[in-house]
Amino acid sequence: MNFNEAMQMLGNKLQEKYGHLGFKYKKSDKTLTRHSKNFAYMIAFSSFGGNTKDSISIDVCYIINTRPYDPYGYAKLDNNTQPLFYSLRNNEVYLDIGNEEKIDNTFEIICQWTDKLLIPKMNELCATE
């Protein structure tokens, strides 16, 4: 299994779980994203070199940006423009999507962190819109 195939499986599972909240998996960006009036809520996925057919290491970042999003970085990133940025890898949570069993395990871990970090902050911000 390669990174794109594994990510498609993981992205579909996450969209199935969080789709009722408006999240959609974007294959081209490798993100699960939802937009509200003032914010973009995102789970972003990236991979690293050294992957094999049995081991695909990924990082998962939970990001909330104000809208409209500033892709060129003209706005200074701070708590007002980016209320949440949290990398699992930077916090010593290492994930592998090298096979279906690993994808299932990673899915459970991502859901735990999503429910702990992203959803409460999203609900808090949506209540102010």
XYZ file of C-alpha atoms in Angstrom:
129
model
C 0.000 0.000 0.000
C 1.330 3.478 -0.773
C 0.750 6.784 1.026
C -2.025 8.010 -1.298
C -3.980 4.752 -1.055
C -3.621 4.616 2.723
C -4.598 8.268 3.111
C -7.667 7.769 0.923
C -8.813 4.928 3.190
C -8.156 6.958 6.342
C -9.723 10.117 4.890
C -12.877 8.248 3.878
C -13.232 6.753 7.367
C -12.807 10.171 8.986
C -15.276 11.817 6.605
C -17.785 9.074 7.360
C -17.424 9.732 11.103
C -17.319 13.551 11.019
C -19.298 14.274 7.847
C -22.431 15.056 9.874
C -20.481 18.024 11.310
C -19.675 19.296 7.819
C -16.163 17.860 7.440
C -15.075 16.695 3.983
C -11.875 14.917 2.996
C -9.938 16.681 0.227
C -7.753 14.120 -1.496
C -5.618 16.745 -3.269
C -4.728 18.584 -0.043
C -4.747 15.557 2.283
C -7.012 17.476 4.669
C -10.321 16.964 6.406
C -11.881 20.425 6.359
C -14.971 22.258 7.517
C -15.759 25.951 7.052
C -17.923 28.192 9.175
C -18.672 31.874 8.753
C -15.415 33.048 10.324
C -13.180 29.982 10.589
C -11.686 27.049 8.681
C -11.313 23.877 10.761
C -8.779 21.434 9.416
C -7.081 18.156 10.124
C -3.992 18.119 7.901
C -1.940 15.036 7.098
C 1.663 14.801 5.934
C 4.174 12.028 5.470
C 7.935 11.694 5.702
C 10.674 10.011 3.731
C 11.738 6.484 4.542
C 8.313 4.920 4.110
C 8.083 1.296 3.032
C 5.155 -0.765 1.798
C 4.565 -1.896 5.404
C 5.292 1.328 7.272
C 3.980 4.782 6.370
C 4.637 7.376 9.072
C 2.328 10.380 9.146
C 1.908 13.567 11.128
C -1.540 14.896 11.919
C -2.038 18.596 12.625
C -5.191 20.144 14.025
C -5.544 23.670 12.663
C -8.123 26.418 12.984
C -7.592 29.531 10.851
C -9.679 32.655 10.569
C -11.482 33.209 7.282
C -10.734 34.314 4.746
C -7.583 32.243 5.026
C -4.348 34.057 4.202
C -2.289 31.525 2.220
C 0.519 34.035 1.601
C 1.087 34.755 5.268
C 0.463 38.501 5.148
C -1.432 38.305 8.421
C 0.720 37.555 11.432
C -0.133 34.163 12.912
C -1.299 34.553 16.483
C -4.184 33.406 18.676
C -6.544 35.700 16.745
C -5.677 34.432 13.261
C -4.890 30.833 14.228
C -6.742 29.831 17.408
C -5.435 26.259 17.157
C -2.336 24.587 15.755
C -1.429 21.237 17.277
C 0.870 18.625 15.759
C 0.600 15.100 17.115
C 4.148 14.251 16.026
C 5.547 17.325 17.806
C 3.837 15.986 20.917
C 5.361 12.524 20.523
C 2.314 10.798 19.062
C 3.681 8.692 16.203
C 1.257 7.229 13.676
C 1.631 4.579 10.968
C -0.821 3.795 8.144
C 1.180 1.017 6.452
C -1.690 -1.507 6.368
C -5.413 -1.759 7.156
C -4.888 -2.740 10.798
C -2.550 0.226 11.311
C -5.056 2.507 9.551
C -7.779 1.327 11.943
C -5.528 1.983 14.968
C -4.522 5.407 13.632
C -8.177 6.235 12.949
C -9.053 5.569 16.599
C -6.179 7.747 17.842
C -7.068 10.596 15.466
C -10.709 10.432 16.586
C -9.669 10.621 20.255
C -7.560 13.732 19.604
C -10.222 15.261 17.336
C -12.858 14.833 20.036
C -10.477 16.185 22.690
C -8.926 19.148 20.811
C -10.722 20.193 17.659
C -14.421 19.602 18.316
C -14.612 21.478 21.667
C -12.708 24.473 20.215
C -14.892 24.381 17.089
C -18.065 24.361 19.203
C -16.745 27.252 21.290
C -15.904 29.357 18.216
C -19.122 28.497 16.358
C -21.137 29.646 19.384
C -19.655 33.137 18.957
C -20.554 33.477 15.263
